[in-house]
C-alpha cells in the first residue's frame, strides 16, 4: 500500500479529500503551472521559507526547483498521511506533521531551523496552499494570527485561492495585498495574492 501511494500521490490526495474535504478543499492537487507561479514570487536566498499545507508536494517541488535550499524550507501539513508522503519524497526538507495555527509557537520554541548563531531564522516567506475559505472561522482566525505573528517585518506571504474576486482573509488579519495574479491554466482557475505587513508596502 505504501509503495502504491508513493508512486501515486494523486491517489492519496483523493483519499484525503474524501476523508476530510474541509481540510483539503480542492477537487485536485495544485497544477505544476500554479506551483511554478507561486514559487516564482519566492526569493531563493530567503532566510526561511515555510509552506502551509504541503499536500502531495507539488508546490514543495516547485520551491526546490526555484532554488530554495532544502534546509531552509519547512512544510507544515495537518494530514498524517500526506505529511508522511512529503517526508518520504523530500527527506532533506523539514516536514512537520502539525497545524498551521501553531506556526508562531513552533518558531518561538525553537522548533524551526536556526542560523549559525543558534537563533531561529526569520520567516522571510510563507507560502500557503491552505483552503482558508473552507476552514471554519474560529480555526481560520488562529491560522491567520499565527501567520501574521511569525512573518518577518520585511517578509512576504503568498496565498492561492479559487475565489477570483474579493479580499484575501490575510488582509482582514492586518496584511496588505501587494500584488495579485490569476492562473487560468489550473483546475479550477486560481488567484495568487502576494501580501506583506502594511508598514512595509
PDB file of C-alpha atoms in Angstrom:
ATOM      1  CA  UNK A   1       0.000   0.000   0.000  1.00  0.00           C
ATOM      2  CA  UNK A   2       2.782   2.416   0.943  1.00  0.00           C
ATOM      3  CA  UNK A   3       4.594   1.787  -2.352  1.00  0.00           C
ATOM      4  CA  UNK A   4       1.409   2.334  -4.330  1.00  0.00           C
ATOM      5  CA  UNK A   5       0.701   5.603  -2.575  1.00  0.00           C
ATOM      6  CA  UNK A   6       4.286   6.786  -3.032  1.00  0.00           C
ATOM      7  CA  UNK A   7       4.041   6.084  -6.754  1.00  0.00           C
ATOM      8  CA  UNK A   8       0.673   7.806  -6.998  1.00  0.00           C
ATOM      9  CA  UNK A   9       0.429  10.883  -4.750  1.00  0.00           C
ATOM     10  CA  UNK A  10      -2.803  11.822  -6.513  1.00  0.00           C
ATOM     11  CA  UNK A  11      -4.402   8.633  -5.161  1.00  0.00           C
ATOM     12  CA  UNK A  12      -3.503   9.655  -1.631  1.00  0.00           C
ATOM     13  CA  UNK A  13      -4.752  13.186  -2.272  1.00  0.00           C
ATOM     14  CA  UNK A  14      -8.131  11.851  -3.389  1.00  0.00           C
ATOM     15  CA  UNK A  15      -8.318   9.569  -0.379  1.00  0.00           C
ATOM     16  CA  UNK A  16      -7.653  12.521   1.933  1.00  0.00           C
ATOM     17  CA  UNK A  17     -10.213  14.612   0.040  1.00  0.00           C
ATOM     18  CA  UNK A  18     -12.870  12.008   0.767  1.00  0.00           C
ATOM     19  CA  UNK A  19     -11.771  11.603   4.390  1.00  0.00           C
ATOM     20  CA  UNK A  20     -11.533  15.320   5.234  1.00  0.00           C
ATOM     21  CA  UNK A  21     -12.927  17.506   2.441  1.00  0.00           C
ATOM     22  CA  UNK A  22     -12.921  20.676   4.534  1.00  0.00           C
ATOM     23  CA  UNK A  23      -9.189  20.388   5.167  1.00  0.00           C
ATOM     24  CA  UNK A  24      -8.202  19.547   1.597  1.00  0.00           C
ATOM     25  CA  UNK A  25     -10.615  21.967  -0.038  1.00  0.00           C
ATOM     26  CA  UNK A  26      -9.914  21.243  -3.738  1.00  0.00           C
ATOM     27  CA  UNK A  27     -11.062  18.711  -6.288  1.00  0.00           C
ATOM     28  CA  UNK A  28      -7.493  18.023  -7.384  1.00  0.00           C
ATOM     29  CA  UNK A  29      -3.949  18.893  -6.365  1.00  0.00           C
ATOM     30  CA  UNK A  30      -2.423  22.190  -7.468  1.00  0.00           C
ATOM     31  CA  UNK A  31      -1.166  22.167 -11.042  1.00  0.00           C
ATOM     32  CA  UNK A  32       2.564  22.433 -11.811  1.00  0.00           C
ATOM     33  CA  UNK A  33       1.837  25.747 -13.558  1.00  0.00           C
ATOM     34  CA  UNK A  34       0.232  27.210 -10.431  1.00  0.00           C
ATOM     35  CA  UNK A  35       3.056  25.857  -8.281  1.00  0.00           C
ATOM     36  CA  UNK A  36       5.668  27.378 -10.580  1.00  0.00           C
ATOM     37  CA  UNK A  37       3.937  30.748 -10.488  1.00  0.00           C
ATOM     38  CA  UNK A  38       3.807  30.611  -6.687  1.00  0.00           C
ATOM     39  CA  UNK A  39       7.483  29.674  -6.464  1.00  0.00           C
ATOM     40  CA  UNK A  40       8.381  32.453  -8.886  1.00  0.00           C
ATOM     41  CA  UNK A  41       7.464  35.009  -6.235  1.00  0.00           C
ATOM     42  CA  UNK A  42       9.857  33.471  -3.691  1.00  0.00           C
ATOM     43  CA  UNK A  43      13.393  34.778  -3.191  1.00  0.00           C
ATOM     44  CA  UNK A  44      15.646  31.666  -3.154  1.00  0.00           C
ATOM     45  CA  UNK A  45      18.027  33.450  -0.789  1.00  0.00           C
ATOM     46  CA  UNK A  46      15.291  33.963   1.819  1.00  0.00           C
ATOM     47  CA  UNK A  47      16.257  33.078   5.357  1.00  0.00           C
ATOM     48  CA  UNK A  48      13.412  30.646   5.916  1.00  0.00           C
ATOM     49  CA  UNK A  49      10.508  29.630   3.710  1.00  0.00           C
ATOM     50  CA  UNK A  50       7.516  27.981   5.379  1.00  0.00           C
ATOM     51  CA  UNK A  51       4.871  26.203   3.336  1.00  0.00           C
ATOM     52  CA  UNK A  52       1.471  25.787   4.967  1.00  0.00           C
ATOM     53  CA  UNK A  53      -0.473  22.775   3.713  1.00  0.00           C
ATOM     54  CA  UNK A  54       2.046  20.832   1.650  1.00  0.00           C
ATOM     55  CA  UNK A  55      -0.464  18.367   0.207  1.00  0.00           C
ATOM     56  CA  UNK A  56       1.243  15.989  -2.210  1.00  0.00           C
ATOM     57  CA  UNK A  57       4.274  18.233  -2.648  1.00  0.00           C
ATOM     58  CA  UNK A  58       3.559  19.991  -5.948  1.00  0.00           C
ATOM     59  CA  UNK A  59       4.452  23.419  -4.540  1.00  0.00           C
ATOM     60  CA  UNK A  60       7.270  21.966  -2.405  1.00  0.00           C
ATOM     61  CA  UNK A  61       8.857  20.571  -5.545  1.00  0.00           C
ATOM     62  CA  UNK A  62       8.491  23.921  -7.326  1.00  0.00           C
ATOM     63  CA  UNK A  63      10.116  25.760  -4.419  1.00  0.00           C
ATOM     64  CA  UNK A  64      13.109  23.426  -4.530  1.00  0.00           C
ATOM     65  CA  UNK A  65      13.332  23.840  -8.312  1.00  0.00           C
ATOM     66  CA  UNK A  66      13.286  27.599  -7.741  1.00  0.00           C
ATOM     67  CA  UNK A  67      16.478  27.213  -5.707  1.00  0.00           C
ATOM     68  CA  UNK A  68      15.191  27.304  -2.147  1.00  0.00           C
ATOM     69  CA  UNK A  69      17.664  25.306  -0.059  1.00  0.00           C
ATOM     70  CA  UNK A  70      16.065  22.173   1.467  1.00  0.00           C
ATOM     71  CA  UNK A  71      17.498  23.087   4.873  1.00  0.00           C
ATOM     72  CA  UNK A  72      15.693  26.425   4.757  1.00  0.00           C
ATOM     73  CA  UNK A  73      12.326  25.036   3.749  1.00  0.00           C
ATOM     74  CA  UNK A  74       9.770  23.833   6.277  1.00  0.00           C
ATOM     75  CA  UNK A  75       6.446  22.278   5.310  1.00  0.00           C
ATOM     76  CA  UNK A  76       3.605  22.061   7.825  1.00  0.00           C
ATOM     77  CA  UNK A  77       0.950  19.518   6.911  1.00  0.00           C
ATOM     78  CA  UNK A  78      -2.013  18.577   9.101  1.00  0.00           C
ATOM     79  CA  UNK A  79      -2.782  15.231   7.446  1.00  0.00           C
ATOM     80  CA  UNK A  80      -0.607  12.466   8.889  1.00  0.00           C
ATOM     81  CA  UNK A  81      -0.745  10.512   5.628  1.00  0.00           C
ATOM     82  CA  UNK A  82       0.265  13.485   3.489  1.00  0.00           C
ATOM     83  CA  UNK A  83       2.980  14.526   5.964  1.00  0.00           C
ATOM     84  CA  UNK A  84       4.443  11.023   5.767  1.00  0.00           C
ATOM     85  CA  UNK A  85       4.354  11.175   1.969  1.00  0.00           C
ATOM     86  CA  UNK A  86       6.133  14.552   1.978  1.00  0.00           C
ATOM     87  CA  UNK A  87       8.817  13.273   4.349  1.00  0.00           C
ATOM     88  CA  UNK A  88       9.491  10.341   2.009  1.00  0.00           C
ATOM     89  CA  UNK A  89       9.516  12.492  -1.122  1.00  0.00           C
ATOM     90  CA  UNK A  90      11.672  15.275   0.345  1.00  0.00           C
ATOM     91  CA  UNK A  91      13.913  13.766   3.040  1.00  0.00           C
ATOM     92  CA  UNK A  92      16.106  16.890   3.307  1.00  0.00           C
ATOM     93  CA  UNK A  93      13.153  19.230   3.856  1.00  0.00           C
ATOM     94  CA  UNK A  94      11.795  19.848   7.339  1.00  0.00           C
ATOM     95  CA  UNK A  95       8.321  18.315   7.274  1.00  0.00           C
ATOM     96  CA  UNK A  96       6.193  18.918  10.363  1.00  0.00           C
ATOM     97  CA  UNK A  97       3.004  16.967  10.946  1.00  0.00           C
ATOM     98  CA  UNK A  98       1.038  19.669  12.667  1.00  0.00           C
ATOM     99  CA  UNK A  99      -1.357  22.588  12.468  1.00  0.00           C
ATOM    100  CA  UNK A 100      -0.548  25.844  10.685  1.00  0.00           C
ATOM    101  CA  UNK A 101      -2.093  27.642  13.669  1.00  0.00           C
ATOM    102  CA  UNK A 102       0.974  26.542  15.660  1.00  0.00           C
ATOM    103  CA  UNK A 103       3.490  28.300  13.386  1.00  0.00           C
ATOM    104  CA  UNK A 104       4.289  31.191  15.709  1.00  0.00           C
ATOM    105  CA  UNK A 105       4.629  28.818  18.683  1.00  0.00           C
ATOM    106  CA  UNK A 106       6.914  26.480  16.722  1.00  0.00           C
ATOM    107  CA  UNK A 107       9.244  29.372  15.943  1.00  0.00           C
ATOM    108  CA  UNK A 108       9.108  30.815  19.470  1.00  0.00           C
ATOM    109  CA  UNK A 109      10.020  27.418  20.934  1.00  0.00           C
ATOM    110  CA  UNK A 110      12.989  26.988  18.588  1.00  0.00           C
ATOM    111  CA  UNK A 111      11.452  24.115  16.653  1.00  0.00           C
ATOM    112  CA  UNK A 112      12.155  25.720  13.269  1.00  0.00           C
ATOM    113  CA  UNK A 113      15.641  25.852  11.670  1.00  0.00           C
ATOM    114  CA  UNK A 114      18.205  28.113  13.298  1.00  0.00           C
ATOM    115  CA  UNK A 115      21.069  30.124  11.872  1.00  0.00           C
ATOM    116  CA  UNK A 116      24.773  29.702  12.577  1.00  0.00           C
ATOM    117  CA  UNK A 117      24.381  31.718  15.778  1.00  0.00           C
ATOM    118  CA  UNK A 118      21.723  29.326  17.068  1.00  0.00           C
ATOM    119  CA  UNK A 119      18.922  31.886  16.842  1.00  0.00           C
ATOM    120  CA  UNK A 120      15.756  30.878  14.952  1.00  0.00           C
ATOM    121  CA  UNK A 121      15.812  32.044  11.354  1.00  0.00           C
ATOM    122  CA  UNK A 122      13.341  34.746  10.451  1.00  0.00           C
ATOM    123  CA  UNK A 123      10.345  33.533   8.472  1.00  0.00           C
ATOM    124  CA  UNK A 124      11.007  35.551   5.332  1.00  0.00           C
ATOM    125  CA  UNK A 125       8.341  33.882   3.253  1.00  0.00           C
ATOM    126  CA  UNK A 126       5.157  31.935   3.942  1.00  0.00           C
ATOM    127  CA  UNK A 127       3.650  30.009   1.045  1.00  0.00           C
ATOM    128  CA  UNK A 128       0.094  28.953   1.808  1.00  0.00           C
ATOM    129  CA  UNK A 129      -1.934  26.363  -0.031  1.00  0.00           C
ATOM    130  CA  UNK A 130      -4.485  26.215   2.761  1.00  0.00           C
ATOM    131  CA  UNK A 131      -8.169  26.333   1.727  1.00  0.00           C
ATOM    132  CA  UNK A 132      -8.819  29.260   4.070  1.00  0.00           C
ATOM    133  CA  UNK A 133     -12.370  29.894   2.884  1.00  0.00           C
ATOM    134  CA  UNK A 134     -13.277  26.265   3.636  1.00  0.00           C
ATOM    135  CA  UNK A 135     -11.880  26.338   7.169  1.00  0.00           C
ATOM    136  CA  UNK A 136     -14.333  27.218   9.975  1.00  0.00           C
ATOM    137  CA  UNK A 137     -13.901  30.869  11.064  1.00  0.00           C
ATOM    138  CA  UNK A 138     -12.507  30.192  14.577  1.00  0.00           C
ATOM    139  CA  UNK A 139      -9.801  27.850  13.249  1.00  0.00           C
ATOM    140  CA  UNK A 140      -9.104  30.190  10.339  1.00  0.00           C
ATOM    141  CA  UNK A 141      -8.550  33.113  12.719  1.00  0.00           C
ATOM    142  CA  UNK A 142      -5.990  31.100  14.687  1.00  0.00           C
ATOM    143  CA  UNK A 143      -4.101  30.340  11.462  1.00  0.00           C
ATOM    144  CA  UNK A 144      -4.201  33.957  10.317  1.00  0.00           C
ATOM    145  CA  UNK A 145      -2.959  35.294  13.647  1.00  0.00           C
ATOM    146  CA  UNK A 146      -0.130  32.744  13.772  1.00  0.00           C
ATOM    147  CA  UNK A 147       0.982  33.528  10.219  1.00  0.00           C
ATOM    148  CA  UNK A 148       0.978  37.301  10.706  1.00  0.00           C
ATOM    149  CA  UNK A 149       2.861  36.949  14.009  1.00  0.00           C
ATOM    150  CA  UNK A 150       5.507  34.634  12.555  1.00  0.00           C
ATOM    151  CA  UNK A 151       6.129  36.568   9.319  1.00  0.00           C
ATOM    152  CA  UNK A 152       9.217  38.792   9.483  1.00  0.00           C
ATOM    153  CA  UNK A 153       8.614  42.568   9.174  1.00  0.00           C
ATOM    154  CA  UNK A 154      10.088  42.530   5.658  1.00  0.00           C
ATOM    155  CA  UNK A 155       8.564  39.152   4.795  1.00  0.00           C
ATOM    156  CA  UNK A 156       6.148  38.152   2.081  1.00  0.00           C
ATOM    157  CA  UNK A 157       3.204  35.800   2.268  1.00  0.00           C
ATOM    158  CA  UNK A 158       1.813  34.005  -0.783  1.00  0.00           C
ATOM    159  CA  UNK A 159      -1.690  32.563  -0.816  1.00  0.00           C
ATOM    160  CA  UNK A 160      -3.536  30.935  -3.656  1.00  0.00           C
ATOM    161  CA  UNK A 161      -7.292  30.817  -3.687  1.00  0.00           C
ATOM    162  CA  UNK A 162     -10.054  29.667  -6.004  1.00  0.00           C
ATOM    163  CA  UNK A 163     -12.024  32.834  -5.186  1.00  0.00           C
ATOM    164  CA  UNK A 164     -11.029  35.052  -8.101  1.00  0.00           C
ATOM    165  CA  UNK A 165     -12.553  38.192  -6.588  1.00  0.00           C
ATOM    166  CA  UNK A 166     -12.676  39.833  -3.193  1.00  0.00           C
ATOM    167  CA  UNK A 167     -10.107  40.495  -0.461  1.00  0.00           C
ATOM    168  CA  UNK A 168      -7.800  37.868   0.972  1.00  0.00           C
ATOM    169  CA  UNK A 169      -8.530  36.691   4.528  1.00  0.00           C
ATOM    170  CA  UNK A 170      -4.967  37.723   5.295  1.00  0.00           C
ATOM    171  CA  UNK A 171      -5.977  41.338   4.676  1.00  0.00           C
ATOM    172  CA  UNK A 172      -8.579  41.055   7.408  1.00  0.00           C
ATOM    173  CA  UNK A 173      -5.750  39.862   9.667  1.00  0.00           C
ATOM    174  CA  UNK A 174      -3.708  43.003   9.000  1.00  0.00           C
ATOM    175  CA  UNK A 175      -1.543  42.225   5.970  1.00  0.00           C
ATOM    176  CA  UNK A 176      -1.618  44.362   2.836  1.00  0.00           C
ATOM    177  CA  UNK A 177      -2.070  42.869  -0.623  1.00  0.00           C
ATOM    178  CA  UNK A 178       0.896  43.939  -2.735  1.00  0.00           C
ATOM    179  CA  UNK A 179       0.228  42.033  -5.932  1.00  0.00           C
ATOM    180  CA  UNK A 180      -2.320  39.639  -7.389  1.00  0.00           C
ATOM    181  CA  UNK A 181      -2.482  37.472 -10.479  1.00  0.00           C
ATOM    182  CA  UNK A 182      -4.783  34.844 -11.936  1.00  0.00           C
ATOM    183  CA  UNK A 183      -3.646  31.419 -13.111  1.00  0.00           C
ATOM    184  CA  UNK A 184      -6.295  30.288 -15.545  1.00  0.00           C
ATOM    185  CA  UNK A 185      -4.439  27.105 -16.530  1.00  0.00           C
ATOM    186  CA  UNK A 186      -5.323  25.415 -13.236  1.00  0.00           C
ATOM    187  CA  UNK A 187      -8.338  23.286 -12.329  1.00  0.00           C
ATOM    188  CA  UNK A 188     -10.192  25.249 -11.115  1.00  0.00           C
ATOM    189  CA  UNK A 189      -8.680  28.641 -12.075  1.00  0.00           C
ATOM    190  CA  UNK A 190      -6.840  30.220  -9.164  1.00  0.00           C
ATOM    191  CA  UNK A 191      -5.634  33.573  -7.898  1.00  0.00           C
ATOM    192  CA  UNK A 192      -2.266  34.198  -6.279  1.00  0.00           C
ATOM    193  CA  UNK A 193      -2.023  37.002  -3.729  1.00  0.00           C
ATOM    194  CA  UNK A 194       1.317  38.394  -2.530  1.00  0.00           C
ATOM    195  CA  UNK A 195       0.967  40.096   0.843  1.00  0.00           C
ATOM    196  CA  UNK A 196       3.152  41.792   3.412  1.00  0.00           C
ATOM    197  CA  UNK A 197       2.962  43.849   6.568  1.00  0.00           C
ATOM    198  CA  UNK A 198       1.177  47.108   5.841  1.00  0.00           C
ATOM    199  CA  UNK A 199       4.027  49.280   7.155  1.00  0.00           C
ATOM    200  CA  UNK A 200       6.389  47.667   4.613  1.00  0.00           C
ATOM    201  CA  UNK A 201       4.374  48.336   1.458  1.00  0.00           C
TER     202      UNK A 201
END
